[in-house]
CSV table of C-alpha atoms in Angstrom, one decimal:
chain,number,residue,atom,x,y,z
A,1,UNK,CA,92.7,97.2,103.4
A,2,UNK,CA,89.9,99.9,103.2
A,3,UNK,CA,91.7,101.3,100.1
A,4,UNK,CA,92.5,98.1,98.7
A,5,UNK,CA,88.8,97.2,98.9
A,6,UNK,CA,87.2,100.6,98.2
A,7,UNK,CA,85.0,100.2,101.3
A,8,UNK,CA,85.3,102.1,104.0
A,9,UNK,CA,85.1,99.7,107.1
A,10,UNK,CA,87.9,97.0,107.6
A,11,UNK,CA,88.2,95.0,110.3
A,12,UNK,CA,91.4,93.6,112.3
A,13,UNK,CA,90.8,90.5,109.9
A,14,UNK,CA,90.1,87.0,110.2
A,15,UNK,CA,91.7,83.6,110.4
A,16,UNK,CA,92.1,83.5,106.2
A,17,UNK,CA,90.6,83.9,103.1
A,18,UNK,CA,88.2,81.4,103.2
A,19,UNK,CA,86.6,82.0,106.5
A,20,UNK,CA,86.3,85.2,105.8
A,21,UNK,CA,84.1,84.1,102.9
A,22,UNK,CA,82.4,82.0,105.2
A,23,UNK,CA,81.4,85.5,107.6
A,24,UNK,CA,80.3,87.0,104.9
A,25,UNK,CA,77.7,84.6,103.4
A,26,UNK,CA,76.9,84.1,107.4
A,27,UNK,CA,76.2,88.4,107.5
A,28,UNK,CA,74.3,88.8,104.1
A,29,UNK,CA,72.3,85.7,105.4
A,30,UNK,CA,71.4,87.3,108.6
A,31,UNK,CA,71.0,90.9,107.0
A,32,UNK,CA,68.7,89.6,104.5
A,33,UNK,CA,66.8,86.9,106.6
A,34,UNK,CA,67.1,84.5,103.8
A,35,UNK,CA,69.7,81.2,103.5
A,36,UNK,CA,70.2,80.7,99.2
A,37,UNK,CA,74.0,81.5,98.4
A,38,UNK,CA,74.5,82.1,94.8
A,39,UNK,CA,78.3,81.9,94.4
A,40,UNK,CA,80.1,81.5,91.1
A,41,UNK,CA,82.1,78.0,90.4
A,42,UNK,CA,85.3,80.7,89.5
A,43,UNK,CA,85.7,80.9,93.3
A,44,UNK,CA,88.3,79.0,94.8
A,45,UNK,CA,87.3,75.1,95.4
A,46,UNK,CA,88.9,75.4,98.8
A,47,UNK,CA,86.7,78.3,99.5
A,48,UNK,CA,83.6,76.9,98.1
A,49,UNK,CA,84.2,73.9,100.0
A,50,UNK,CA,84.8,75.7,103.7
A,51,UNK,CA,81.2,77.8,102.6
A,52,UNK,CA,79.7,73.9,102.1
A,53,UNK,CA,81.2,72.7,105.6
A,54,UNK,CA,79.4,75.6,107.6
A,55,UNK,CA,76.4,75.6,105.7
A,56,UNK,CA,75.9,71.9,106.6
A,57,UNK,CA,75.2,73.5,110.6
A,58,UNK,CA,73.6,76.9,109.5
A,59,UNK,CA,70.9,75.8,106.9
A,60,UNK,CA,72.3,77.6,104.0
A,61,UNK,CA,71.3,76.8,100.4
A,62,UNK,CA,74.3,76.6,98.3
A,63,UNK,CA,74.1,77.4,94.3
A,64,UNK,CA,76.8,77.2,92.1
A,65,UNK,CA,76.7,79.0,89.0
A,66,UNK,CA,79.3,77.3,86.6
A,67,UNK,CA,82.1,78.0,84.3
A,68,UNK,CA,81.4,78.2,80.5
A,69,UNK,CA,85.1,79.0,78.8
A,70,UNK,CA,86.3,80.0,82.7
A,71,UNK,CA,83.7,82.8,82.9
A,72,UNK,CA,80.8,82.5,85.0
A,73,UNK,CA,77.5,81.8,83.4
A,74,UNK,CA,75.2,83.5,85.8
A,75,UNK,CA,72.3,82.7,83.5
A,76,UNK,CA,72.5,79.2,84.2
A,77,UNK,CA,71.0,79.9,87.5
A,78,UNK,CA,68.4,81.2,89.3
A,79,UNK,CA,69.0,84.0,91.8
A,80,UNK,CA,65.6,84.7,93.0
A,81,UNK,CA,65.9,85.2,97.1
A,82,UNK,CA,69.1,84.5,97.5
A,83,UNK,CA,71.2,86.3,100.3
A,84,UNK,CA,74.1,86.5,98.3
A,85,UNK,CA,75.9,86.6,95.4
A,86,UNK,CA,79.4,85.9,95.5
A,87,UNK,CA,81.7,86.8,92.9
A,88,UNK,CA,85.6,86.8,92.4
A,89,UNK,CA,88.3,88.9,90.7
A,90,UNK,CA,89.9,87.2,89.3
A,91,UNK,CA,88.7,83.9,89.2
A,92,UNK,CA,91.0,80.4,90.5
A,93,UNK,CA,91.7,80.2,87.0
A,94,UNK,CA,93.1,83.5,86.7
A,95,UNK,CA,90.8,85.0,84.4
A,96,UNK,CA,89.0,88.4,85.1
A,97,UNK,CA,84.9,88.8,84.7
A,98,UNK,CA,82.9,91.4,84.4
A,99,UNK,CA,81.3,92.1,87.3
A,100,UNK,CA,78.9,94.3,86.2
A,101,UNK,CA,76.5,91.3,85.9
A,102,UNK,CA,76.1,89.7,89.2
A,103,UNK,CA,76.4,93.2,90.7
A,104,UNK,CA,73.2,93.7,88.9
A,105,UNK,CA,71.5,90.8,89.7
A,106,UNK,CA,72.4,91.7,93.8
A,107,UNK,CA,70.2,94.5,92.7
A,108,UNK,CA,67.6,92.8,91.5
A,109,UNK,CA,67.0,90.6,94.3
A,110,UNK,CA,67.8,93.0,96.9
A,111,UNK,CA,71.1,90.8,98.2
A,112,UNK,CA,74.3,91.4,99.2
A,113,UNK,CA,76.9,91.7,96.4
A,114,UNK,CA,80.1,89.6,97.6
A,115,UNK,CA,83.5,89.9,96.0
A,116,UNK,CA,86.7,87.5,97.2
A,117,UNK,CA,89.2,89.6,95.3
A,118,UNK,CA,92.9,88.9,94.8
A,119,UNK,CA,94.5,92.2,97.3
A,120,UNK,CA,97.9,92.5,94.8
A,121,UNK,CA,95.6,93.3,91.9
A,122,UNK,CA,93.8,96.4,93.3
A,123,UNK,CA,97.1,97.8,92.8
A,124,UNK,CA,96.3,98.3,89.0
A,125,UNK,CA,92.5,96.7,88.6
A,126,UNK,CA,89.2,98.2,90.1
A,127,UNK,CA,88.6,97.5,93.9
A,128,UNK,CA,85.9,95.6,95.0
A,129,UNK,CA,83.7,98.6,95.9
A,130,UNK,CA,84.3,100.3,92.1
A,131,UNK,CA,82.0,96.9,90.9
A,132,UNK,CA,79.5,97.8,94.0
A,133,UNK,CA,80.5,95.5,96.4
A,134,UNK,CA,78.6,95.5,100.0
A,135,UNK,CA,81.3,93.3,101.4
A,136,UNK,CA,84.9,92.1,100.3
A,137,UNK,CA,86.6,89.5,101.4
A,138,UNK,CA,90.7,88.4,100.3
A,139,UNK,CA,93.5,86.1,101.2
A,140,UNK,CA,96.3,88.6,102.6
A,141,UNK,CA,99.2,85.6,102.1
A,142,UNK,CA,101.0,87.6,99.2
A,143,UNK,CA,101.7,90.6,102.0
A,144,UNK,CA,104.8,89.0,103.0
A,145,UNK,CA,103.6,85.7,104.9
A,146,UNK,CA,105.3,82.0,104.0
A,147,UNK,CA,103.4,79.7,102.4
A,148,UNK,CA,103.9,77.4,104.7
A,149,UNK,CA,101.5,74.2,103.9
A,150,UNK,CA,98.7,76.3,104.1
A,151,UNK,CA,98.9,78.5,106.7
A,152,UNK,CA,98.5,80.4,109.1
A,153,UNK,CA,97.4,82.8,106.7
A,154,UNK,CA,95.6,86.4,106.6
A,155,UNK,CA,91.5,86.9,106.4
A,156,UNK,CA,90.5,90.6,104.8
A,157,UNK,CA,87.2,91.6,105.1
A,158,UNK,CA,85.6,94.9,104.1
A,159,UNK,CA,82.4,96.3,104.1
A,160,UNK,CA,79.6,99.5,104.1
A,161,UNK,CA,78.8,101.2,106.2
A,162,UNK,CA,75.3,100.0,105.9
A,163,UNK,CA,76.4,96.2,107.1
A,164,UNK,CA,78.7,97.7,109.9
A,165,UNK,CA,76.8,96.4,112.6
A,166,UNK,CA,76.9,93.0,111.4
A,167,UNK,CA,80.8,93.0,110.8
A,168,UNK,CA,82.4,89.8,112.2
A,169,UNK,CA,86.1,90.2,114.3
A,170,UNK,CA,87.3,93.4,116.1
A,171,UNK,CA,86.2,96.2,115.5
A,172,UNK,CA,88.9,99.6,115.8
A,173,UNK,CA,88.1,102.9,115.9
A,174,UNK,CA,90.3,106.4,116.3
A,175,UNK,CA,89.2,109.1,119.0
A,176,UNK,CA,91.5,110.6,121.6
A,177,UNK,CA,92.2,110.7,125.0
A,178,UNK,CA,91.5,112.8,127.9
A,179,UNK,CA,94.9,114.5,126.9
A,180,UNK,CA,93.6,115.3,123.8
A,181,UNK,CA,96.1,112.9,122.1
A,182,UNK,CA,95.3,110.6,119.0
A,183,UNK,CA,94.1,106.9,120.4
A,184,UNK,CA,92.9,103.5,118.9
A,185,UNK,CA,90.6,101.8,120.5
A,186,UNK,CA,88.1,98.6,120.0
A,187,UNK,CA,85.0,99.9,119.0
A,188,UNK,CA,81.1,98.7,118.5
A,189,UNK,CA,81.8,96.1,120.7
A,190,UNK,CA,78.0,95.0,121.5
A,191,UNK,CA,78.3,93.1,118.5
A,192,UNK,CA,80.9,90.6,119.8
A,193,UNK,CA,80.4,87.3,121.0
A,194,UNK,CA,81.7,87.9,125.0
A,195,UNK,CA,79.1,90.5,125.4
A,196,UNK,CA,76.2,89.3,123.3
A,197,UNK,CA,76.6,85.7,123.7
A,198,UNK,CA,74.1,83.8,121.7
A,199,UNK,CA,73.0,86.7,120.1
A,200,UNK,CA,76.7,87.9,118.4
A,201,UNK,CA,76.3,88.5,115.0
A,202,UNK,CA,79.8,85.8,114.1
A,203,UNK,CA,81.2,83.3,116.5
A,204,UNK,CA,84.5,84.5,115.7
A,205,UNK,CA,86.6,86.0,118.4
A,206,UNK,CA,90.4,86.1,117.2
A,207,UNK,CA,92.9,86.2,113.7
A,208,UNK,CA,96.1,85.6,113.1
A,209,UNK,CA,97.7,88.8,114.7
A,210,UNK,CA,101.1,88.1,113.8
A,211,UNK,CA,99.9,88.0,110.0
A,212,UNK,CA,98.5,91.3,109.7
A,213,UNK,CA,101.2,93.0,111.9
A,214,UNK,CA,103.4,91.8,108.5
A,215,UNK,CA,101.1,92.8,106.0
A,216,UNK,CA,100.6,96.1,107.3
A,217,UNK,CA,105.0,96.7,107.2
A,218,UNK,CA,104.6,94.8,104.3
A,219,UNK,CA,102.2,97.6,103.0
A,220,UNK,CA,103.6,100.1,104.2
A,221,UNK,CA,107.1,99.4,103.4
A,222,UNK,CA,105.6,99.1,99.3
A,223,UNK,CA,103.0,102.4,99.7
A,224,UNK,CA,100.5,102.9,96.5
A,225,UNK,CA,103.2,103.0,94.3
A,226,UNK,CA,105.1,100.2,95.3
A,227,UNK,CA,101.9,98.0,95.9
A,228,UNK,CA,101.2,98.9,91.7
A,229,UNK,CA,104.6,98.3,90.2
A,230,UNK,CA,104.3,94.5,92.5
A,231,UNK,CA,101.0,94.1,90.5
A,232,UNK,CA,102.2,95.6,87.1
A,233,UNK,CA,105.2,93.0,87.3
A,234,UNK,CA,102.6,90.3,88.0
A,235,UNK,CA,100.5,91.5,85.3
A,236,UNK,CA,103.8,91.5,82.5
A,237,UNK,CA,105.5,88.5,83.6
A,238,UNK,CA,102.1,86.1,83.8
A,239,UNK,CA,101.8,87.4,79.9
A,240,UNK,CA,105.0,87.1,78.9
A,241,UNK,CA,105.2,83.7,79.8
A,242,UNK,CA,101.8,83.0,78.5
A,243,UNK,CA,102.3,83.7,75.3
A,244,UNK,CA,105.4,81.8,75.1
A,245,UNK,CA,103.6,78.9,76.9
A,246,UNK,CA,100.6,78.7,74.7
A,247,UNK,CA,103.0,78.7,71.2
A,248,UNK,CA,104.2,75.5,72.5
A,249,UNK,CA,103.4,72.5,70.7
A,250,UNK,CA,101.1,70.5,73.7
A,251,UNK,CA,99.7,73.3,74.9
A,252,UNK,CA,96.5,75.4,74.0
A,253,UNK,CA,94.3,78.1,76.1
A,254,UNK,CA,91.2,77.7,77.5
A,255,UNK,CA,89.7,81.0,77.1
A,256,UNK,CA,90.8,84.6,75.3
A,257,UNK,CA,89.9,86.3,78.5
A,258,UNK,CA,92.4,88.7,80.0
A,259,UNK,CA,94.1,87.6,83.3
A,260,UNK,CA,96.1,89.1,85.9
A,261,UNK,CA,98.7,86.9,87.3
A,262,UNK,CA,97.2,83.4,87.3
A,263,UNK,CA,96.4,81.6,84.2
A,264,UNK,CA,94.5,78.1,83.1
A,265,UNK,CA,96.0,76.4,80.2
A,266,UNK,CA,95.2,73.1,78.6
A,267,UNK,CA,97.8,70.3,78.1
A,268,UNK,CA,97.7,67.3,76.0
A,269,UNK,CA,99.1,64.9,78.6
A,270,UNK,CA,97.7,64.7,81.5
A,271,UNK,CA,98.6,67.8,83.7
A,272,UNK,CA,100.0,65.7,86.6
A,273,UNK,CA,102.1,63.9,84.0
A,274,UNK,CA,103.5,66.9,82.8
A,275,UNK,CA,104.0,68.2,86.9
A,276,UNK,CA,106.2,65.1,87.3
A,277,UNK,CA,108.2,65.4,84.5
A,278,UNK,CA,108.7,68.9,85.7
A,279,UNK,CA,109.6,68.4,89.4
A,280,UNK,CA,112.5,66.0,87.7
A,281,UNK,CA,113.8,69.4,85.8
A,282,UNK,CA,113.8,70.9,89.3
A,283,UNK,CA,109.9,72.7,88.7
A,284,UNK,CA,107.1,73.3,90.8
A,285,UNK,CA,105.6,73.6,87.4
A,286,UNK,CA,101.9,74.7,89.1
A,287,UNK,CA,98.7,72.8,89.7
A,288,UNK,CA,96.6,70.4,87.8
A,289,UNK,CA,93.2,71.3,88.2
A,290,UNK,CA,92.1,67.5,88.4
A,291,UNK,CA,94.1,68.0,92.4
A,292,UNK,CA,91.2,70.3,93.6
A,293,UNK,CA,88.1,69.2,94.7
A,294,UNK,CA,85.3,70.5,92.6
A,295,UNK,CA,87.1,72.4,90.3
A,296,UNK,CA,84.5,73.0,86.6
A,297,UNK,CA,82.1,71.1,85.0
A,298,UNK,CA,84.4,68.8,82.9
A,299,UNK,CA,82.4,69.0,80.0
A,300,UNK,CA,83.0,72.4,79.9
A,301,UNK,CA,86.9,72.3,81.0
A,302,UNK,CA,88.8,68.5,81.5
A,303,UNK,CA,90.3,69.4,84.9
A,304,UNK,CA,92.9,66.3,84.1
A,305,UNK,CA,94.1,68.4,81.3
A,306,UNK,CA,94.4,71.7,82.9
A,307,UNK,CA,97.0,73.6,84.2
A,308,UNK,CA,97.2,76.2,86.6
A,309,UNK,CA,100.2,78.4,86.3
A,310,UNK,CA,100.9,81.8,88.3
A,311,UNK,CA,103.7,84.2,88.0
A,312,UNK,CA,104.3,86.4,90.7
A,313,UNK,CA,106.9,89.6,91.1
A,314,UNK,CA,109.4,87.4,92.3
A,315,UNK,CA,110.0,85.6,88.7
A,316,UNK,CA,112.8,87.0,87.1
A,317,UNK,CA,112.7,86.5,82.7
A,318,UNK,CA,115.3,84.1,82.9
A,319,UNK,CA,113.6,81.8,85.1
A,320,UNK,CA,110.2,82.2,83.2
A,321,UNK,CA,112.7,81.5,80.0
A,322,UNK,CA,114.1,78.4,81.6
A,323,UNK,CA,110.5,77.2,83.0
A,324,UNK,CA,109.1,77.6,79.5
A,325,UNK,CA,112.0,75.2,78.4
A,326,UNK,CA,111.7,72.9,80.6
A,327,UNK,CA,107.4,72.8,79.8
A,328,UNK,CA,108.7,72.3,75.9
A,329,UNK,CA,110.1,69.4,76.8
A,330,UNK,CA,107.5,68.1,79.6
A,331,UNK,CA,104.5,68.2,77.4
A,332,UNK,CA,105.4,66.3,74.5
């Protein structure tokens, strides 16, 4: 996870992706001393959502910077004293931002620079500590684990070295024995709620063990090479059936931006209409955006209207040919 984050401290992870988000707006608040989250409307719903829950109990500000053509418009807010910014690659609607601008304005404002990043795409796109991160947090479901309604699923978390001391979840570090032999033990422990009590830098205390034991024979079964042909099949089979998907008559983009394996595209019908019509063909045909909670600004996006599609390593070109079919027919 270190590598796949380009930071060197990991932890033994969290309950999933969106709790980890929630530890890490909870450390750059108490690194920082301040409470105002600035956190871009590209990151998940779900996630924005859990951030809202906590920050109902812990005081935080929350400021959403929205979607203009699904990119962040950072300039619509302001990010005086805030904690945090939080950015993601790519964004719930697939699209990849440049991340070169909130990175800078984490400078500016002395905060911490948060990026929720996508784990399969590091195998071909920059890791969250090439933009400058001082945290990364993921959702480590694609390493092998069911979807399962929803869970349980896998929290990554990265960090400096600088915000080591604030890191949330166990801690492990390598030294040896008295044999001299290679150990692993829990380290920094002081930090941890048993020992520290009030006075523990999270309130978290466990993970989902079973998850990351699979991800890591997941990981190490694919190895760097293996992790980047996953993501460059992602990559090739999201375009491929993009471009046949937006040459259909019923169907336009959203945005020119370039994508990784998600993508947002806009539908004539409504997009739940078009789902139905789909699940008849025998199609999970994706999401409509109009399902999540506090998706975009619908005069910038109609969330009725959009679809979110994602193609992962698993789709063969026959099925994306047959899928693309069966749209043809779903969206007219």
């Amino acid at each position: 996870i270190s590598r796949l984050s380009g930071l060197p401290i990991a932890n033994a992870s969290l309950y999933d992706g969106a709790t980890a988000l929630v530890e890490a707006v909870n450390m750059a608040a108490g690194s920082t001393g301040r409470n105002k989250l600035v956190i871009s409307a590209g990151v998940h719903p779900h996630w924005r959502e859990t951030v809202r829950t906590f920050a109902q109990g812990t005081g935080h500000q929350l400021v959403i910077a929205p979607l203009v053509n699904g990119i962040t418009d950072w300039a619509a807010v302001d990010t005086s004293g805030a904690a945090a910014i939080v950015a993601t690659y790519p964004n719930y609607l697939g699209f990849l931002e440049d991340l070169s601008v909130p990175k800078s304005l984490a400078m500016e404002n002395e905060a911490l620079f948060i990026v929720c990043g996508d784990p399969v795409a590091a195998g071909v796109l920059k890791t969250a500590g090439q933009w400058g991160a001082d945290i990364y947090v993921g959702e480590g479901q694609p390493f092998g684990t069911a979807l399962s309604f929803g869970g349980p699923y896998l929290g990554l978390f990265a960090c400096t070295e600088a915000q080591i001391r604030r890191l949330p979840g166990r801690l492990v570090g390598e030294t040896v024995d008295t044999e001299g032999r290679r150990a692993f033990v829990t380290t920094l422990r002081a930090r941890e709620q048993d020992i520290r009590r009030e006075k523990a830098t999270s309130n978290v205390c466990t993970n989902q063990t079973l998850m990351a034991v699979t991800a890591a024979i997941q990981l190490s079964y694919l190895g760097t090479q293996g992790l980047r042909e996953v993501a460059t099949r992602c990559a090739q089979g999201a375009r491929y059936a993009y471009d046949q998907i937006v040459a259909l008559d019923g169907v336009t983009p959203i945005s020119n931006q370039p994508f990784f394996r998600d993508f947002a595209v806009s539908t004539a019908l409504p997009a739940d209409v078009v789902l139905e019509r789909l699940v008849a063909e025998g199609f999970l045909g994706g999401l409509s955006a109009n399902s999540l909670a506090g998706t975009v600004d619908s005069s910038l996006i109609d969330p009725t209207h959009t679809l979110l599609i994602s193609v992962t390593e698993k789709r063969t070109k026959l099925e994306i040919d047959t899928y693309v079919a069966a749209l043809a027919k779903a969206v007219k």
